[in-house]
Amino acid sequence: MFGNDGLSSSVVETIAGFTAGTATTLCLHPLDLIKTRLQVDRTSSSRVGVSLRVIREIFHKEGGLIAFYRGLTPNLIGNSSSWALYFLFYDNVKEILGSWRSRSNSNGSQQRREPLEASDYFIASGSAGIITSILTNPIWVIKTRMLATGSMSPGAYTSFTAGAMQILRSEGVPGFYRGLVPSLFGVSHGALQFMAYEKLKFHRANAHSGGLQRKELSNMDFFIISSVSKIFAGSITYPYQVLRSRLQTYDAYLAYRGLQDAIVKIWATEGLGGFYKGLGPNLFRVLPSTWVTFLMYENTRAYLSKVMSNA
C-alpha cells in the first residue's frame, strides 16, 4: 500500500532498519571486535580478566585506537543490510499472517483486523531471520575473519573485497557459507526477542485503557521493552554465537570437522564456560546495541509514517 509520497510500508521498514543497523555499528563496533576475539579463543578460560588482556593486546600490538575499528566495513555492510532485510521480510510476513488471521476469524461477516498472537510474531521473525541469514552469511564470514585477527597477522584480509576474492579462490562458494547452520539456529534468538518485544509493546500500549485507545509509547518505553526482550532471548541462545564464530575463523576446517565436532570439543576441553566465552563484553555491548537499534528504528519509522500521512 503506497502513501501519497510514494513510500510503501515495506520501504519505510527497510529504511528504518537500515538506519538502525548503521547507527548501531558505528557506535559499538569496538565491542563487537573484542567479543569476536574472545569467542574464537580456544586457549584461555572465560574469566573476566581475559577481556582486559585482549583490549591491551589490540591497543599495544595492532596500532592503538584505530585497531579497534578493523573490519568496520563488512560489519557496517552486514548490519545495515541485515536489519534492512530483516524488517522488510518481518513486516511482509506479519501482513500475511494478519490477513490470514482476519479472514479465518471473520466467519462471513465484515472482516476486521485481528491482533497478532505471540506465535505469529515468532513465525514472522523466525522466517525473516532465516531469509536474512542465508542472504547475508557471506558478509559475516568476512567480518568474523577480519575481526578475529589483527591487520598485521599472516594471511589477514586487507579489505572486504580482498577477503571476498581470497575466499572465492581458496574455498569456493561454500566458503562463504561457513557457520550458516549455527546462524540458522540463532534465528531462534531473534524470534524469541521479537515475540517478547511485540507482546510487551502491545500490552504497554493498551495498559489502563481497556484496549479502547492505544497509548503512544515513549522512548523510555522502547528503552525498557527492548532491554527486557533482549535479555530474555540472549540468556537462552548465546552459545550459538560462539559456535558460529568458531566455524567461521580462518583455520576452522583444521580444528573442527563440523558443528557436532565443535560442540563435543568445546565441551571436552573448555566445559560449559566455553559456550559462554565473550558473554561479558557481549552483555556490555548487546544492551546499548539494542537501545540504539530499536530507538533509531522506532523513531525513524514514526517520522517516515508521519511524513507519509501528512503528504
PDB file of N, CA, C and O in Angstrom, residues 28 30-39 46-48 50-52 54-55 238 276-289:
ATOM      1  N   LEU A  28      29.160   0.971  18.149  1.00  0.00           N
ATOM      2  CA  LEU A  28      29.561  -0.137  19.022  1.00  0.00           C
ATOM      3  C   LEU A  28      30.493  -1.162  18.383  1.00  0.00           C
ATOM      4  O   LEU A  28      30.689  -2.245  18.924  1.00  0.00           O
ATOM      5  N   PRO A  30      33.812  -1.421  18.233  1.00  0.00           N
ATOM      6  CA  PRO A  30      34.937  -1.940  19.042  1.00  0.00           C
ATOM      7  C   PRO A  30      34.538  -3.057  19.993  1.00  0.00           C
ATOM      8  O   PRO A  30      35.300  -4.013  20.187  1.00  0.00           O
ATOM      9  N   LEU A  31      33.362  -2.975  20.587  1.00  0.00           N
ATOM     10  CA  LEU A  31      32.914  -4.036  21.483  1.00  0.00           C
ATOM     11  C   LEU A  31      32.641  -5.322  20.718  1.00  0.00           C
ATOM     12  O   LEU A  31      32.855  -6.427  21.237  1.00  0.00           O
ATOM     13  N   ASP A  32      32.182  -5.194  19.474  1.00  0.00           N
ATOM     14  CA  ASP A  32      31.959  -6.374  18.641  1.00  0.00           C
ATOM     15  C   ASP A  32      33.282  -7.057  18.333  1.00  0.00           C
ATOM     16  O   ASP A  32      33.381  -8.291  18.322  1.00  0.00           O
ATOM     17  N   LEU A  33      34.320  -6.258  18.084  1.00  0.00           N
ATOM     18  CA  LEU A  33      35.635  -6.819  17.800  1.00  0.00           C
ATOM     19  C   LEU A  33      36.167  -7.597  19.003  1.00  0.00           C
ATOM     20  O   LEU A  33      36.663  -8.730  18.873  1.00  0.00           O
ATOM     21  N   ILE A  34      36.058  -7.016  20.206  1.00  0.00           N
ATOM     22  CA  ILE A  34      36.534  -7.680  21.421  1.00  0.00           C
ATOM     23  C   ILE A  34      35.757  -8.972  21.658  1.00  0.00           C
ATOM     24  O   ILE A  34      36.334 -10.024  21.986  1.00  0.00           O
ATOM     25  N   LYS A  35      34.442  -8.916  21.490  1.00  0.00           N
ATOM     26  CA  LYS A  35      33.605 -10.111  21.670  1.00  0.00           C
ATOM     27  C   LYS A  35      34.038 -11.222  20.719  1.00  0.00           C
ATOM     28  O   LYS A  35      34.145 -12.388  21.119  1.00  0.00           O
ATOM     29  N   THR A  36      34.304 -10.875  19.456  1.00  0.00           N
ATOM     30  CA  THR A  36      34.699 -11.875  18.464  1.00  0.00           C
ATOM     31  C   THR A  36      36.034 -12.503  18.822  1.00  0.00           C
ATOM     32  O   THR A  36      36.213 -13.728  18.698  1.00  0.00           O
ATOM     33  N   ARG A  37      37.004 -11.688  19.276  1.00  0.00           N
ATOM     34  CA  ARG A  37      38.303 -12.231  19.670  1.00  0.00           C
ATOM     35  C   ARG A  37      38.141 -13.252  20.799  1.00  0.00           C
ATOM     36  O   ARG A  37      38.820 -14.285  20.825  1.00  0.00           O
ATOM     37  N   LEU A  38      37.255 -12.963  21.745  1.00  0.00           N
ATOM     38  CA  LEU A  38      37.040 -13.876  22.856  1.00  0.00           C
ATOM     39  C   LEU A  38      36.327 -15.149  22.404  1.00  0.00           C
ATOM     40  O   LEU A  38      36.619 -16.249  22.885  1.00  0.00           O
ATOM     41  N   GLN A  39      35.390 -15.019  21.480  1.00  0.00           N
ATOM     42  CA  GLN A  39      34.638 -16.181  21.012  1.00  0.00           C
ATOM     43  C   GLN A  39      35.508 -17.181  20.270  1.00  0.00           C
ATOM     44  O   GLN A  39      35.289 -18.389  20.351  1.00  0.00           O
ATOM     45  N   SER A  46      37.301 -18.470  30.415  1.00  0.00           N
ATOM     46  CA  SER A  46      36.324 -17.405  30.171  1.00  0.00           C
ATOM     47  C   SER A  46      36.283 -16.391  31.320  1.00  0.00           C
ATOM     48  O   SER A  46      35.254 -15.832  31.619  1.00  0.00           O
ATOM     49  N   ARG A  47      37.447 -16.183  32.002  1.00  0.00           N
ATOM     50  CA  ARG A  47      37.494 -15.227  33.108  1.00  0.00           C
ATOM     51  C   ARG A  47      37.309 -13.803  32.592  1.00  0.00           C
ATOM     52  O   ARG A  47      37.677 -13.468  31.461  1.00  0.00           O
ATOM     53  N   VAL A  48      36.806 -12.925  33.494  1.00  0.00           N
ATOM     54  CA  VAL A  48      36.570 -11.528  33.133  1.00  0.00           C
ATOM     55  C   VAL A  48      37.867 -10.836  32.743  1.00  0.00           C
ATOM     56  O   VAL A  48      37.912 -10.020  31.823  1.00  0.00           O
ATOM     57  N   VAL A  50      40.314 -11.795  31.077  1.00  0.00           N
ATOM     58  CA  VAL A  50      40.751 -12.071  29.708  1.00  0.00           C
ATOM     59  C   VAL A  50      40.340 -10.932  28.782  1.00  0.00           C
ATOM     60  O   VAL A  50      41.064 -10.581  27.841  1.00  0.00           O
ATOM     61  N   SER A  51      39.197 -10.331  29.020  1.00  0.00           N
ATOM     62  CA  SER A  51      38.725  -9.211  28.188  1.00  0.00           C
ATOM     63  C   SER A  51      39.707  -8.049  28.244  1.00  0.00           C
ATOM     64  O   SER A  51      40.026  -7.441  27.214  1.00  0.00           O
ATOM     65  N   LEU A  52      40.202  -7.756  29.449  1.00  0.00           N
ATOM     66  CA  LEU A  52      41.161  -6.662  29.602  1.00  0.00           C
ATOM     67  C   LEU A  52      42.470  -6.980  28.896  1.00  0.00           C
ATOM     68  O   LEU A  52      43.095  -6.102  28.296  1.00  0.00           O
ATOM     69  N   VAL A  54      42.808  -8.864  26.221  1.00  0.00           N
ATOM     70  CA  VAL A  54      42.557  -8.717  24.788  1.00  0.00           C
ATOM     71  C   VAL A  54      42.585  -7.242  24.385  1.00  0.00           C
ATOM     72  O   VAL A  54      43.167  -6.871  23.358  1.00  0.00           O
ATOM     73  N   ILE A  55      41.976  -6.392  25.186  1.00  0.00           N
ATOM     74  CA  ILE A  55      41.957  -4.952  24.901  1.00  0.00           C
ATOM     75  C   ILE A  55      43.381  -4.384  24.869  1.00  0.00           C
ATOM     76  O   ILE A  55      43.753  -3.634  23.960  1.00  0.00           O
ATOM     77  N   TYR A 238      22.735 -17.622  23.590  1.00  0.00           N
ATOM     78  CA  TYR A 238      24.100 -17.136  23.348  1.00  0.00           C
ATOM     79  C   TYR A 238      25.071 -18.183  22.787  1.00  0.00           C
ATOM     80  O   TYR A 238      25.891 -17.851  21.915  1.00  0.00           O
ATOM     81  N   TYR A 276      30.106 -19.895  26.597  1.00  0.00           N
ATOM     82  CA  TYR A 276      29.714 -18.548  27.017  1.00  0.00           C
ATOM     83  C   TYR A 276      30.888 -17.574  27.006  1.00  0.00           C
ATOM     84  O   TYR A 276      30.833 -16.519  27.623  1.00  0.00           O
ATOM     85  N   LYS A 277      31.948 -17.931  26.266  1.00  0.00           N
ATOM     86  CA  LYS A 277      33.070 -17.018  26.124  1.00  0.00           C
ATOM     87  C   LYS A 277      32.619 -15.753  25.395  1.00  0.00           C
ATOM     88  O   LYS A 277      31.922 -15.826  24.384  1.00  0.00           O
ATOM     89  N   GLY A 278      33.062 -14.619  25.903  1.00  0.00           N
ATOM     90  CA  GLY A 278      32.667 -13.342  25.304  1.00  0.00           C
ATOM     91  C   GLY A 278      31.333 -12.847  25.809  1.00  0.00           C
ATOM     92  O   GLY A 278      30.852 -11.801  25.367  1.00  0.00           O
ATOM     93  N   LEU A 279      30.726 -13.573  26.744  1.00  0.00           N
ATOM     94  CA  LEU A 279      29.406 -13.173  27.235  1.00  0.00           C
ATOM     95  C   LEU A 279      29.462 -11.824  27.950  1.00  0.00           C
ATOM     96  O   LEU A 279      28.542 -11.010  27.816  1.00  0.00           O
ATOM     97  N   GLY A 280      30.560 -11.588  28.693  1.00  0.00           N
ATOM     98  CA  GLY A 280      30.689 -10.317  29.408  1.00  0.00           C
ATOM     99  C   GLY A 280      30.625  -9.116  28.484  1.00  0.00           C
ATOM    100  O   GLY A 280      29.729  -8.270  28.601  1.00  0.00           O
ATOM    101  N   PRO A 281      31.579  -8.997  27.520  1.00  0.00           N
ATOM    102  CA  PRO A 281      31.504  -7.874  26.584  1.00  0.00           C
ATOM    103  C   PRO A 281      30.259  -7.917  25.704  1.00  0.00           C
ATOM    104  O   PRO A 281      29.773  -6.897  25.243  1.00  0.00           O
ATOM    105  N   ASN A 282      29.739  -9.143  25.476  1.00  0.00           N
ATOM    106  CA  ASN A 282      28.516  -9.227  24.685  1.00  0.00           C
ATOM    107  C   ASN A 282      27.353  -8.576  25.428  1.00  0.00           C
ATOM    108  O   ASN A 282      26.577  -7.819  24.837  1.00  0.00           O
ATOM    109  N   LEU A 283      27.244  -8.849  26.739  1.00  0.00           N
ATOM    110  CA  LEU A 283      26.192  -8.212  27.526  1.00  0.00           C
ATOM    111  C   LEU A 283      26.419  -6.707  27.601  1.00  0.00           C
ATOM    112  O   LEU A 283      25.468  -5.918  27.545  1.00  0.00           O
ATOM    113  N   PHE A 284      27.679  -6.319  27.718  1.00  0.00           N
ATOM    114  CA  PHE A 284      28.019  -4.897  27.773  1.00  0.00           C
ATOM    115  C   PHE A 284      27.684  -4.210  26.456  1.00  0.00           C
ATOM    116  O   PHE A 284      27.293  -3.046  26.420  1.00  0.00           O
ATOM    117  N   ARG A 285      27.855  -4.976  25.366  1.00  0.00           N
ATOM    118  CA  ARG A 285      27.584  -4.426  24.033  1.00  0.00           C
ATOM    119  C   ARG A 285      26.122  -4.549  23.644  1.00  0.00           C
ATOM    120  O   ARG A 285      25.558  -3.663  23.004  1.00  0.00           O
ATOM    121  N   VAL A 286      25.495  -5.671  24.013  1.00  0.00           N
ATOM    122  CA  VAL A 286      24.214  -6.026  23.431  1.00  0.00           C
ATOM    123  C   VAL A 286      23.087  -5.084  23.855  1.00  0.00           C
ATOM    124  O   VAL A 286      22.210  -4.767  23.047  1.00  0.00           O
ATOM    125  N   LEU A 287      23.116  -4.618  25.102  1.00  0.00           N
ATOM    126  CA  LEU A 287      22.045  -3.727  25.527  1.00  0.00           C
ATOM    127  C   LEU A 287      22.156  -2.343  24.885  1.00  0.00           C
ATOM    128  O   LEU A 287      21.161  -1.846  24.347  1.00  0.00           O
ATOM    129  N   PRO A 288      23.347  -1.700  24.895  1.00  0.00           N
ATOM    130  CA  PRO A 288      23.452  -0.445  24.140  1.00  0.00           C
ATOM    131  C   PRO A 288      23.108  -0.616  22.663  1.00  0.00           C
ATOM    132  O   PRO A 288      22.468   0.237  22.058  1.00  0.00           O
ATOM    133  N   SER A 289      23.540  -1.756  22.091  1.00  0.00           N
ATOM    134  CA  SER A 289      23.219  -2.037  20.696  1.00  0.00           C
ATOM    135  C   SER A 289      21.713  -2.123  20.485  1.00  0.00           C
ATOM    136  O   SER A 289      21.159  -1.584  19.523  1.00  0.00           O
TER     137      SER A 289
END
